[in-house]
């Protein structure tokens, strides 16, 4: 596709509601352990957090999948948990375990004041600035944060849990403290995204990876209100910057998530049926939603999955993506095949 000066790149055109064929493509967690060059840089860095806070290395790993695959969008290399870390909660990434934090108690929440928040995150803003300068106009730069609920689940449990039971219980047993924590996270996340936009992010994505475990009452309180609060705060300052919401596993609650939160684009996980996805696409752009396991399997499983999405969603505003992050076991050759299939124009036939 010819892109003239002043014409937005394919990804940004979809963000604005246009249908682009073939659709732009990137994959969540595209900088990561399935790439040998990532593992090499990671080894040099010593720790995952050093990668996140060292702009030289963070820029390097962000660009690795862009150089290798030519994705239409690049995503800042960082983690959603740098926000609670910048609010003075300790954070460690333990090999084989993932993130480890000291579980927060209800009586500690009023004590969080956010002093030094942006100083702590300054290297991340520097990474965004350098990335925007290095990327071509054809590649969009996505900034991101975790949604307050998902970030809170790690702050409360102190680690990843299968069903986020500790945070669900905390929300019910300590409602005032919990709501205060969500609002505090929303306000700081909005500021964090705003700084990323000031530094050059073209779009932002809010990851609510654990939205799917909430009952109806908690969904409204924990997944809708705090995200709406972030969106409202960003609109005031950055009215034109598209916001992608990714409330993973939300099922039927995807249906009015866009309206209720105000996000522009819906990120869909792989469990969302394509009929539902097509209905959601009638209201605006969607992003997704190939099962990451199809990318691990490759072959027919990959071809069928990609074609089904392109057939059903390819005639509307679509960003092709996985329904969650790429896993370390994924063969690099399958990612190449994915891109070939998406860009074939004939739906890979
Ligand atoms: O997408 C990208 O390429 C950008 C970077 C990115 C990372 N984490 C790097 C990362 C993004 C957007 C995230 C978001 C994130 N982090 C989420 C939301 C999205 C999702 O995947 O659900 C969550 C829940 C986290 C918290 C987190 N970070 C966990 C639970 C883990 C451990 C699990 C795992 O995959 O190892 C991490 C570590 C992490 N974040 C890695 C990467 C590349 C692996 C760390 C390593 O190199 O050892």
mmCIF file of C-alpha atoms and ligand atoms in Angstrom:
data_model
loop_
_atom_site.group_PDB
_atom_site.id
_atom_site.type_symbol
_atom_site.label_atom_id
_atom_site.label_comp_id
_atom_site.label_asym_id
_atom_site.label_seq_id
_atom_site.Cartn_x
_atom_site.Cartn_y
_atom_site.Cartn_z
ATOM 1 C CA UNK A 1 0.000 0.000 0.000
ATOM 2 C CA UNK A 2 1.394 3.396 -0.934
ATOM 3 C CA UNK A 3 1.521 5.794 1.971
ATOM 4 C CA UNK A 4 1.930 9.410 0.987
ATOM 5 C CA UNK A 5 3.154 12.057 3.370
ATOM 6 C CA UNK A 6 0.448 13.194 5.745
ATOM 7 C CA UNK A 7 -1.494 9.972 5.185
ATOM 8 C CA UNK A 8 -1.866 7.883 8.285
ATOM 9 C CA UNK A 9 -0.335 4.421 8.425
ATOM 10 C CA UNK A 10 -2.658 1.382 8.093
ATOM 11 C CA UNK A 11 -2.852 0.791 11.836
ATOM 12 C CA UNK A 12 -3.837 4.398 12.583
ATOM 13 C CA UNK A 13 -6.395 4.350 9.787
ATOM 14 C CA UNK A 14 -8.106 1.373 11.413
ATOM 15 C CA UNK A 15 -7.942 3.132 14.772
ATOM 16 C CA UNK A 16 -9.845 5.982 13.134
ATOM 17 C CA UNK A 17 -12.542 3.556 11.978
ATOM 18 C CA UNK A 18 -11.445 2.847 8.394
ATOM 19 C CA UNK A 19 -11.457 -0.598 6.844
ATOM 20 C CA UNK A 20 -7.985 -1.440 5.546
ATOM 21 C CA UNK A 21 -7.330 -4.505 3.414
ATOM 22 C CA UNK A 22 -5.255 -6.475 4.193
ATOM 23 C CA UNK A 23 -5.640 -5.493 7.845
ATOM 24 C CA UNK A 24 -2.663 -4.210 9.841
ATOM 25 C CA UNK A 25 -1.130 -6.809 12.154
ATOM 26 C CA UNK A 26 0.880 -6.973 15.381
ATOM 27 C CA UNK A 27 0.853 -9.507 18.223
ATOM 28 C CA UNK A 28 0.598 -8.988 21.955
ATOM 29 C CA UNK A 29 3.909 -9.715 23.737
ATOM 30 C CA UNK A 30 5.633 -9.551 20.363
ATOM 31 C CA UNK A 31 8.880 -8.661 22.128
ATOM 32 C CA UNK A 32 9.551 -11.712 24.234
ATOM 33 C CA UNK A 33 11.008 -15.091 24.918
ATOM 34 C CA UNK A 34 9.996 -16.795 21.640
ATOM 35 C CA UNK A 35 12.644 -14.598 19.946
ATOM 36 C CA UNK A 36 16.303 -15.705 20.224
ATOM 37 C CA UNK A 37 17.471 -12.077 19.981
ATOM 38 C CA UNK A 38 15.237 -11.165 22.946
ATOM 39 C CA UNK A 39 16.741 -13.973 25.029
ATOM 40 C CA UNK A 40 20.199 -12.722 24.156
ATOM 41 C CA UNK A 41 19.479 -9.116 25.191
ATOM 42 C CA UNK A 42 17.693 -10.381 28.290
ATOM 43 C CA UNK A 43 20.783 -12.358 29.274
ATOM 44 C CA UNK A 44 22.976 -9.275 28.915
ATOM 45 C CA UNK A 45 20.507 -7.203 30.935
ATOM 46 C CA UNK A 46 20.585 -9.680 33.796
ATOM 47 C CA UNK A 47 17.023 -9.029 34.910
ATOM 48 C CA UNK A 48 13.694 -8.357 33.295
ATOM 49 C CA UNK A 49 13.275 -5.081 35.199
ATOM 50 C CA UNK A 50 16.638 -3.872 33.952
ATOM 51 C CA UNK A 51 15.289 -4.383 30.425
ATOM 52 C CA UNK A 52 12.249 -2.268 31.298
ATOM 53 C CA UNK A 53 14.210 0.595 32.880
ATOM 54 C CA UNK A 54 17.253 0.745 30.635
ATOM 55 C CA UNK A 55 16.163 2.795 27.591
ATOM 56 C CA UNK A 56 18.969 1.405 25.375
ATOM 57 C CA UNK A 57 17.871 -2.152 26.006
ATOM 58 C CA UNK A 58 14.134 -1.414 26.081
ATOM 59 C CA UNK A 59 14.382 0.297 22.680
ATOM 60 C CA UNK A 60 16.402 -2.616 21.346
ATOM 61 C CA UNK A 61 13.896 -5.313 22.372
ATOM 62 C CA UNK A 62 10.905 -3.228 21.253
ATOM 63 C CA UNK A 63 12.422 -2.937 17.780
ATOM 64 C CA UNK A 64 13.492 -6.584 17.449
ATOM 65 C CA UNK A 65 10.097 -7.910 16.287
ATOM 66 C CA UNK A 66 9.608 -4.861 14.033
ATOM 67 C CA UNK A 67 12.901 -5.530 12.251
ATOM 68 C CA UNK A 68 12.286 -9.242 11.982
ATOM 69 C CA UNK A 69 8.614 -9.276 10.965
ATOM 70 C CA UNK A 70 7.705 -5.735 9.893
ATOM 71 C CA UNK A 71 4.623 -5.534 12.130
ATOM 72 C CA UNK A 72 2.380 -2.504 11.558
ATOM 73 C CA UNK A 73 2.555 -1.469 15.202
ATOM 74 C CA UNK A 74 5.193 -1.655 17.872
ATOM 75 C CA UNK A 75 4.420 -1.708 21.593
ATOM 76 C CA UNK A 76 6.584 -0.070 24.221
ATOM 77 C CA UNK A 77 8.589 -2.687 26.099
ATOM 78 C CA UNK A 78 7.730 -2.413 29.778
ATOM 79 C CA UNK A 79 5.336 -4.117 32.165
ATOM 80 C CA UNK A 80 1.993 -3.241 33.732
ATOM 81 C CA UNK A 81 3.490 -3.684 37.210
ATOM 82 C CA UNK A 82 5.922 -0.772 36.960
ATOM 83 C CA UNK A 83 2.963 1.425 38.006
ATOM 84 C CA UNK A 84 2.548 -0.069 41.508
ATOM 85 C CA UNK A 85 6.353 -0.176 41.740
ATOM 86 C CA UNK A 86 6.391 3.582 41.050
ATOM 87 C CA UNK A 87 3.861 3.883 43.893
ATOM 88 C CA UNK A 88 6.549 2.422 46.186
ATOM 89 C CA UNK A 89 5.322 -1.178 46.233
ATOM 90 C CA UNK A 90 8.209 -3.574 45.871
ATOM 91 C CA UNK A 91 8.373 -5.714 42.739
ATOM 92 C CA UNK A 92 10.545 -8.584 41.672
ATOM 93 C CA UNK A 93 10.388 -10.917 38.684
ATOM 94 C CA UNK A 94 11.417 -14.396 39.702
ATOM 95 C CA UNK A 95 12.568 -16.835 37.026
ATOM 96 C CA UNK A 96 9.905 -19.497 36.560
ATOM 97 C CA UNK A 97 7.423 -17.774 38.927
ATOM 98 C CA UNK A 98 6.735 -14.370 37.368
ATOM 99 C CA UNK A 99 6.020 -11.197 39.326
ATOM 100 C CA UNK A 100 6.338 -11.201 43.108
ATOM 101 C CA UNK A 101 5.179 -8.294 45.293
ATOM 102 C CA UNK A 102 4.550 -7.808 49.012
ATOM 103 C CA UNK A 103 0.771 -8.202 49.363
ATOM 104 C CA UNK A 104 -0.798 -4.866 50.250
ATOM 105 C CA UNK A 105 -3.011 -4.640 53.360
ATOM 106 C CA UNK A 106 -6.230 -2.629 53.491
ATOM 107 C CA UNK A 107 -4.758 -0.261 56.106
ATOM 108 C CA UNK A 108 -1.787 0.564 53.851
ATOM 109 C CA UNK A 109 -3.799 2.000 50.996
ATOM 110 C CA UNK A 110 -4.426 5.488 52.414
ATOM 111 C CA UNK A 111 -0.659 5.806 52.911
ATOM 112 C CA UNK A 112 0.171 5.673 49.184
ATOM 113 C CA UNK A 113 0.879 9.218 48.046
ATOM 114 C CA UNK A 114 2.513 8.866 44.633
ATOM 115 C CA UNK A 115 5.572 10.953 45.532
ATOM 116 C CA UNK A 116 8.308 10.365 42.974
ATOM 117 C CA UNK A 117 5.942 8.511 40.625
ATOM 118 C CA UNK A 118 7.060 10.170 37.387
ATOM 119 C CA UNK A 119 10.723 10.256 38.438
ATOM 120 C CA UNK A 120 10.630 6.500 38.794
ATOM 121 C CA UNK A 121 9.028 6.130 35.360
ATOM 122 C CA UNK A 122 11.239 8.691 33.593
ATOM 123 C CA UNK A 123 13.292 5.952 31.814
ATOM 124 C CA UNK A 124 10.061 4.580 30.333
ATOM 125 C CA UNK A 125 9.162 8.015 28.924
ATOM 126 C CA UNK A 126 12.703 8.267 27.542
ATOM 127 C CA UNK A 127 12.243 4.878 25.845
ATOM 128 C CA UNK A 128 9.020 6.104 24.195
ATOM 129 C CA UNK A 129 10.744 9.269 22.957
ATOM 130 C CA UNK A 130 13.598 7.312 21.418
ATOM 131 C CA UNK A 131 11.265 4.758 19.882
ATOM 132 C CA UNK A 132 9.119 7.357 18.171
ATOM 133 C CA UNK A 133 12.281 8.919 16.748
ATOM 134 C CA UNK A 134 13.574 5.560 15.469
ATOM 135 C CA UNK A 135 10.364 4.113 14.049
ATOM 136 C CA UNK A 136 9.240 4.990 10.539
ATOM 137 C CA UNK A 137 5.928 6.785 9.994
ATOM 138 C CA UNK A 138 4.571 3.473 8.765
ATOM 139 C CA UNK A 139 4.823 1.855 12.180
ATOM 140 C CA UNK A 140 2.510 3.026 14.939
ATOM 141 C CA UNK A 141 3.781 3.166 18.517
ATOM 142 C CA UNK A 142 1.473 1.785 21.199
ATOM 143 C CA UNK A 143 1.839 2.880 24.814
ATOM 144 C CA UNK A 144 0.090 0.885 27.525
ATOM 145 C CA UNK A 145 -0.844 0.335 31.124
ATOM 146 C CA UNK A 146 -2.639 -2.341 33.077
ATOM 147 C CA UNK A 147 -6.233 -1.677 34.029
ATOM 148 C CA UNK A 148 -6.607 -0.923 37.755
ATOM 149 C CA UNK A 149 -8.381 -4.220 38.478
ATOM 150 C CA UNK A 150 -5.672 -6.383 36.881
ATOM 151 C CA UNK A 151 -2.857 -4.414 38.528
ATOM 152 C CA UNK A 152 -4.664 -4.618 41.886
ATOM 153 C CA UNK A 153 -4.912 -8.424 41.639
ATOM 154 C CA UNK A 154 -1.089 -8.635 41.742
ATOM 155 C CA UNK A 155 -0.761 -5.991 44.467
ATOM 156 C CA UNK A 156 -3.176 -7.887 46.701
ATOM 157 C CA UNK A 157 -2.121 -11.494 46.076
ATOM 158 C CA UNK A 158 1.550 -10.573 45.697
ATOM 159 C CA UNK A 159 1.802 -12.889 42.669
ATOM 160 C CA UNK A 160 -0.211 -14.300 39.794
ATOM 161 C CA UNK A 161 -3.110 -16.538 40.870
ATOM 162 C CA UNK A 162 -5.321 -18.811 38.750
ATOM 163 C CA UNK A 163 -8.630 -17.121 39.614
ATOM 164 C CA UNK A 164 -7.687 -13.874 41.379
ATOM 165 C CA UNK A 165 -9.544 -15.082 44.474
ATOM 166 C CA UNK A 166 -7.506 -12.957 46.928
ATOM 167 C CA UNK A 167 -8.424 -9.704 45.114
ATOM 168 C CA UNK A 168 -12.075 -10.720 44.648
ATOM 169 C CA UNK A 169 -12.343 -11.405 48.353
ATOM 170 C CA UNK A 170 -10.516 -8.190 49.265
ATOM 171 C CA UNK A 171 -12.932 -6.173 47.084
ATOM 172 C CA UNK A 172 -15.864 -7.661 48.994
ATOM 173 C CA UNK A 173 -14.377 -7.510 52.488
ATOM 174 C CA UNK A 174 -12.764 -4.082 52.247
ATOM 175 C CA UNK A 175 -14.897 -2.194 49.710
ATOM 176 C CA UNK A 176 -13.879 1.327 50.735
ATOM 177 C CA UNK A 177 -10.155 0.559 50.752
ATOM 178 C CA UNK A 178 -10.419 -1.370 47.516
ATOM 179 C CA UNK A 179 -12.304 1.372 45.672
ATOM 180 C CA UNK A 180 -9.736 3.833 46.908
ATOM 181 C CA UNK A 181 -6.963 1.625 45.517
ATOM 182 C CA UNK A 182 -8.706 1.341 42.130
ATOM 183 C CA UNK A 183 -9.186 5.117 41.877
ATOM 184 C CA UNK A 184 -5.596 5.764 42.913
ATOM 185 C CA UNK A 185 -4.403 3.351 40.234
ATOM 186 C CA UNK A 186 -6.755 4.908 37.671
ATOM 187 C CA UNK A 187 -5.500 8.435 38.327
ATOM 188 C CA UNK A 188 -1.844 7.432 38.209
ATOM 189 C CA UNK A 189 -2.364 5.221 35.158
ATOM 190 C CA UNK A 190 -4.037 8.124 33.343
ATOM 191 C CA UNK A 191 -1.052 10.336 34.133
ATOM 192 C CA UNK A 192 1.313 7.561 33.077
ATOM 193 C CA UNK A 193 -0.452 7.163 29.719
ATOM 194 C CA UNK A 194 -0.608 10.918 29.260
ATOM 195 C CA UNK A 195 3.186 11.150 29.667
ATOM 196 C CA UNK A 196 3.640 8.291 27.195
ATOM 197 C CA UNK A 197 1.486 10.200 24.701
ATOM 198 C CA UNK A 198 3.469 13.396 25.323
ATOM 199 C CA UNK A 199 6.637 11.373 24.650
ATOM 200 C CA UNK A 200 5.314 10.085 21.310
ATOM 201 C CA UNK A 201 2.898 7.164 21.764
ATOM 202 C CA UNK A 202 0.309 7.249 18.939
ATOM 203 C CA UNK A 203 -2.234 5.004 20.664
ATOM 204 C CA UNK A 204 -2.625 3.510 24.130
ATOM 205 C CA UNK A 205 -3.904 0.108 25.195
ATOM 206 C CA UNK A 206 -5.362 -0.692 28.613
ATOM 207 C CA UNK A 207 -4.786 -4.381 29.516
ATOM 208 C CA UNK A 208 -7.469 -5.838 31.785
ATOM 209 C CA UNK A 209 -6.218 -9.401 31.611
ATOM 210 C CA UNK A 210 -8.327 -10.608 34.545
ATOM 211 C CA UNK A 211 -11.618 -8.830 33.836
ATOM 212 C CA UNK A 212 -13.177 -12.228 33.093
ATOM 213 C CA UNK A 213 -13.334 -13.454 36.701
ATOM 214 C CA UNK A 214 -15.680 -10.757 38.030
ATOM 215 C CA UNK A 215 -19.352 -11.223 38.863
ATOM 216 C CA UNK A 216 -21.854 -8.682 37.583
ATOM 217 C CA UNK A 217 -21.604 -6.272 40.506
ATOM 218 C CA UNK A 218 -17.835 -6.390 40.709
ATOM 219 C CA UNK A 219 -17.463 -6.061 36.932
ATOM 220 C CA UNK A 220 -19.163 -2.673 37.008
ATOM 221 C CA UNK A 221 -17.178 -1.509 40.030
ATOM 222 C CA UNK A 222 -13.786 -2.963 39.135
ATOM 223 C CA UNK A 223 -13.624 -3.269 35.345
ATOM 224 C CA UNK A 224 -15.897 -0.468 34.058
ATOM 225 C CA UNK A 225 -15.646 2.503 36.433
ATOM 226 C CA UNK A 226 -11.843 2.676 36.804
ATOM 227 C CA UNK A 227 -11.268 2.287 33.049
ATOM 228 C CA UNK A 228 -13.873 4.977 32.334
ATOM 229 C CA UNK A 229 -12.046 7.201 34.790
ATOM 230 C CA UNK A 230 -8.788 6.732 32.864
ATOM 231 C CA UNK A 231 -10.504 7.374 29.530
ATOM 232 C CA UNK A 232 -12.253 10.533 30.816
ATOM 233 C CA UNK A 233 -8.982 11.939 32.102
ATOM 234 C CA UNK A 234 -7.175 11.233 28.830
ATOM 235 C CA UNK A 235 -9.947 12.754 26.704
ATOM 236 C CA UNK A 236 -9.522 16.100 28.399
ATOM 237 C CA UNK A 237 -5.890 16.343 27.311
ATOM 238 C CA UNK A 238 -5.522 14.038 24.332
ATOM 239 C CA UNK A 239 -8.914 13.958 22.658
ATOM 240 C CA UNK A 240 -7.617 12.506 19.407
ATOM 241 C CA UNK A 241 -5.455 9.689 20.701
ATOM 242 C CA UNK A 242 -7.203 6.342 20.226
ATOM 243 C CA UNK A 243 -7.616 4.117 23.264
ATOM 244 C CA UNK A 244 -7.799 0.317 22.976
ATOM 245 C CA UNK A 245 -9.521 -1.560 25.808
ATOM 246 C CA UNK A 246 -8.712 -5.246 26.320
ATOM 247 C CA UNK A 247 -10.993 -6.714 29.012
ATOM 248 C CA UNK A 248 -9.881 -10.300 28.471
ATOM 249 C CA UNK A 249 -12.478 -13.005 29.028
ATOM 250 C CA UNK A 250 -15.415 -10.611 29.391
ATOM 251 C CA UNK A 251 -17.797 -12.672 27.236
ATOM 252 C CA UNK A 252 -21.204 -11.035 26.932
ATOM 253 C CA UNK A 253 -19.898 -7.970 28.776
ATOM 254 C CA UNK A 254 -17.921 -6.987 25.687
ATOM 255 C CA UNK A 255 -21.298 -5.965 24.265
ATOM 256 C CA UNK A 256 -21.496 -2.606 26.017
ATOM 257 C CA UNK A 257 -17.908 -2.214 27.226
ATOM 258 C CA UNK A 258 -17.086 0.352 24.538
ATOM 259 C CA UNK A 259 -20.131 2.462 25.389
ATOM 260 C CA UNK A 260 -19.675 2.192 29.147
ATOM 261 C CA UNK A 261 -15.932 2.919 29.314
ATOM 262 C CA UNK A 262 -15.556 5.204 26.295
ATOM 263 C CA UNK A 263 -12.660 3.267 24.729
ATOM 264 C CA UNK A 264 -12.420 3.580 20.935
ATOM 265 C CA UNK A 265 -11.269 0.093 20.050
ATOM 266 C CA UNK A 266 -12.104 -3.300 21.548
ATOM 267 C CA UNK A 267 -9.352 -5.864 21.982
ATOM 268 C CA UNK A 268 -10.994 -9.292 21.806
ATOM 269 C CA UNK A 269 -9.692 -12.499 23.334
ATOM 270 C CA UNK A 270 -9.929 -15.770 21.386
ATOM 271 C CA UNK A 271 -13.047 -16.997 23.204
ATOM 272 C CA UNK A 272 -15.168 -14.235 21.650
ATOM 273 C CA UNK A 273 -17.274 -15.879 18.902
ATOM 274 C CA UNK A 274 -16.786 -14.272 15.490
ATOM 275 C CA UNK A 275 -20.530 -13.560 15.205
ATOM 276 C CA UNK A 276 -20.339 -11.498 18.383
ATOM 277 C CA UNK A 277 -17.081 -9.910 17.156
ATOM 278 C CA UNK A 278 -18.810 -8.868 13.913
ATOM 279 C CA UNK A 279 -21.649 -7.249 15.881
ATOM 280 C CA UNK A 280 -19.113 -5.393 18.036
ATOM 281 C CA UNK A 281 -17.306 -4.285 14.881
ATOM 282 C CA UNK A 282 -20.491 -2.591 13.662
ATOM 283 C CA UNK A 283 -19.916 -0.034 16.471
ATOM 284 C CA UNK A 284 -16.211 0.507 15.847
ATOM 285 C CA UNK A 285 -12.803 -1.091 15.323
ATOM 286 C CA UNK A 286 -11.899 -4.418 16.865
ATOM 287 C CA UNK A 287 -8.509 -6.045 17.453
ATOM 288 C CA UNK A 288 -7.844 -9.753 17.735
ATOM 289 C CA UNK A 289 -8.453 -12.579 18.210
ATOM 290 C CA UNK A 290 -6.496 -15.686 17.167
ATOM 291 C CA UNK A 291 -5.922 -18.293 19.876
ATOM 292 C CA UNK A 292 -2.162 -18.125 20.641
ATOM 293 C CA UNK A 293 -2.177 -21.957 20.626
ATOM 294 C CA UNK A 294 -3.006 -21.900 16.903
ATOM 295 C CA UNK A 295 0.240 -20.006 16.441
ATOM 296 C CA UNK A 296 2.115 -22.667 18.418
ATOM 297 C CA UNK A 297 0.458 -25.489 16.465
ATOM 298 C CA UNK A 298 0.961 -23.939 13.013
ATOM 299 C CA UNK A 299 -0.173 -25.790 9.873
ATOM 300 C CA UNK A 300 -3.902 -26.285 9.287
ATOM 301 C CA UNK A 301 -4.810 -25.035 12.767
ATOM 302 C CA UNK A 302 -3.146 -21.719 11.987
ATOM 303 C CA UNK A 303 -4.509 -21.397 8.443
ATOM 304 C CA UNK A 304 -8.085 -22.173 9.512
ATOM 305 C CA UNK A 305 -7.962 -19.781 12.451
ATOM 306 C CA UNK A 306 -6.572 -16.883 10.416
ATOM 307 C CA UNK A 307 -9.022 -17.420 7.549
ATOM 308 C CA UNK A 308 -12.025 -17.553 9.862
ATOM 309 C CA UNK A 309 -11.107 -14.153 11.331
ATOM 310 C CA UNK A 310 -10.357 -12.552 7.960
ATOM 311 C CA UNK A 311 -13.549 -13.945 6.400
ATOM 312 C CA UNK A 312 -15.761 -12.722 9.221
ATOM 313 C CA UNK A 313 -14.042 -9.450 10.228
ATOM 314 C CA UNK A 314 -11.885 -8.533 7.215
ATOM 315 C CA UNK A 315 -14.546 -6.338 5.648
ATOM 316 C CA UNK A 316 -14.684 -3.957 8.598
ATOM 317 C CA UNK A 317 -12.193 -2.050 10.772
ATOM 318 C CA UNK A 318 -9.875 -4.805 12.040
ATOM 319 C CA UNK A 319 -6.410 -4.948 13.552
ATOM 320 C CA UNK A 320 -5.270 -8.549 13.279
ATOM 321 C CA UNK A 321 -3.801 -9.784 16.552
ATOM 322 C CA UNK A 322 -3.754 -12.757 18.864
ATOM 323 C CA UNK A 323 -6.430 -13.096 21.532
ATOM 324 C CA UNK A 324 -3.690 -12.874 24.213
ATOM 325 C CA UNK A 325 0.097 -12.801 24.322
ATOM 326 C CA UNK A 326 2.358 -14.971 22.173
ATOM 327 C CA UNK A 327 3.822 -17.767 24.320
ATOM 328 C CA UNK A 328 7.548 -18.632 24.549
ATOM 329 C CA UNK A 329 7.051 -22.038 22.832
ATOM 330 C CA UNK A 330 5.926 -20.368 19.581
ATOM 331 C CA UNK A 331 8.159 -21.174 16.578
ATOM 332 C CA UNK A 332 9.389 -18.026 14.838
ATOM 333 C CA UNK A 333 8.526 -19.606 11.477
ATOM 334 C CA UNK A 334 4.845 -19.759 12.514
ATOM 335 C CA UNK A 335 4.839 -16.017 13.150
ATOM 336 C CA UNK A 336 6.264 -15.495 9.652
ATOM 337 C CA UNK A 337 3.517 -17.730 8.275
ATOM 338 C CA UNK A 338 0.863 -15.782 10.212
ATOM 339 C CA UNK A 339 1.985 -12.525 8.648
ATOM 340 C CA UNK A 340 2.097 -14.087 5.209
ATOM 341 C CA UNK A 341 -1.464 -15.380 5.637
ATOM 342 C CA UNK A 342 -2.820 -12.059 6.900
ATOM 343 C CA UNK A 343 -1.115 -10.062 4.168
ATOM 344 C CA UNK A 344 -1.893 -12.467 1.330
ATOM 345 C CA UNK A 345 -4.903 -10.350 0.426
ATOM 346 C CA UNK A 346 -6.700 -13.465 -0.840
ATOM 347 C CA UNK A 347 -7.184 -14.581 2.745
ATOM 348 C CA UNK A 348 -4.277 -16.963 2.326
ATOM 349 C CA UNK A 349 -5.921 -19.040 -0.375
HETATM 350 O O1 LIG B 1 3.647 -6.872 24.318
HETATM 351 C C1 LIG B 1 4.849 -6.552 24.402
HETATM 352 O O2 LIG B 1 5.747 -7.002 23.646
HETATM 353 C C2 LIG B 1 5.217 -5.430 25.358
HETATM 354 C C3 LIG B 1 5.647 -5.793 26.639
HETATM 355 C C4 LIG B 1 4.709 -6.327 27.708
HETATM 356 C C5 LIG B 1 5.192 -7.167 28.726
HETATM 357 N N1 LIG B 1 4.206 -7.350 29.641
HETATM 358 C C6 LIG B 1 6.545 -7.728 28.772
HETATM 359 C C7 LIG B 1 6.792 -8.915 29.599
HETATM 360 C C8 LIG B 1 3.373 -6.052 28.001
HETATM 361 C C9 LIG B 1 2.362 -5.241 27.204
HETATM 362 C C10 LIG B 1 3.069 -6.703 29.234
HETATM 363 C C11 LIG B 1 1.761 -6.610 29.909
HETATM 364 C C12 LIG B 1 1.503 -7.433 31.089
HETATM 365 N N2 LIG B 1 2.352 -7.772 32.097
HETATM 366 C C13 LIG B 1 0.225 -7.952 31.397
HETATM 367 C C14 LIG B 1 -1.036 -7.723 30.600
HETATM 368 C C15 LIG B 1 -1.086 -8.542 29.375
HETATM 369 C C16 LIG B 1 -1.135 -10.021 29.605
HETATM 370 O O3 LIG B 1 -0.225 -10.689 29.143
HETATM 371 O O4 LIG B 1 -2.098 -10.477 30.239
HETATM 372 C C17 LIG B 1 0.348 -8.668 32.598
HETATM 373 C C18 LIG B 1 -0.760 -9.424 33.323
HETATM 374 C C19 LIG B 1 1.696 -8.533 33.042
HETATM 375 C C20 LIG B 1 2.299 -9.060 34.293
HETATM 376 C C21 LIG B 1 3.374 -10.028 34.002
HETATM 377 N N3 LIG B 1 4.599 -9.697 33.449
HETATM 378 C C22 LIG B 1 3.364 -11.415 34.255
HETATM 379 C C23 LIG B 1 2.197 -12.187 34.850
HETATM 380 C C24 LIG B 1 4.600 -11.911 33.832
HETATM 381 C C25 LIG B 1 5.084 -13.321 34.003
HETATM 382 C C26 LIG B 1 4.499 -14.237 32.999
HETATM 383 C C27 LIG B 1 5.405 -14.356 31.840
HETATM 384 O O5 LIG B 1 4.930 -14.275 30.704
HETATM 385 O O6 LIG B 1 6.597 -14.581 32.109
HETATM 386 C C28 LIG B 1 5.345 -10.845 33.297
HETATM 387 C C29 LIG B 1 6.696 -10.897 32.699
HETATM 388 C C30 LIG B 1 6.891 -10.322 31.338
HETATM 389 N N4 LIG B 1 6.372 -9.150 30.885
HETATM 390 C C31 LIG B 1 7.695 -10.882 30.318
HETATM 391 C C32 LIG B 1 7.644 -10.006 29.226
HETATM 392 C C33 LIG B 1 8.371 -10.115 27.912
HETATM 393 C C34 LIG B 1 8.536 -12.146 30.421
HETATM 394 C C35 LIG B 1 9.690 -11.802 31.299
HETATM 395 C C36 LIG B 1 10.966 -12.457 30.937
HETATM 396 O O7 LIG B 1 11.628 -12.077 29.966
HETATM 397 O O8 LIG B 1 11.354 -13.335 31.723
#
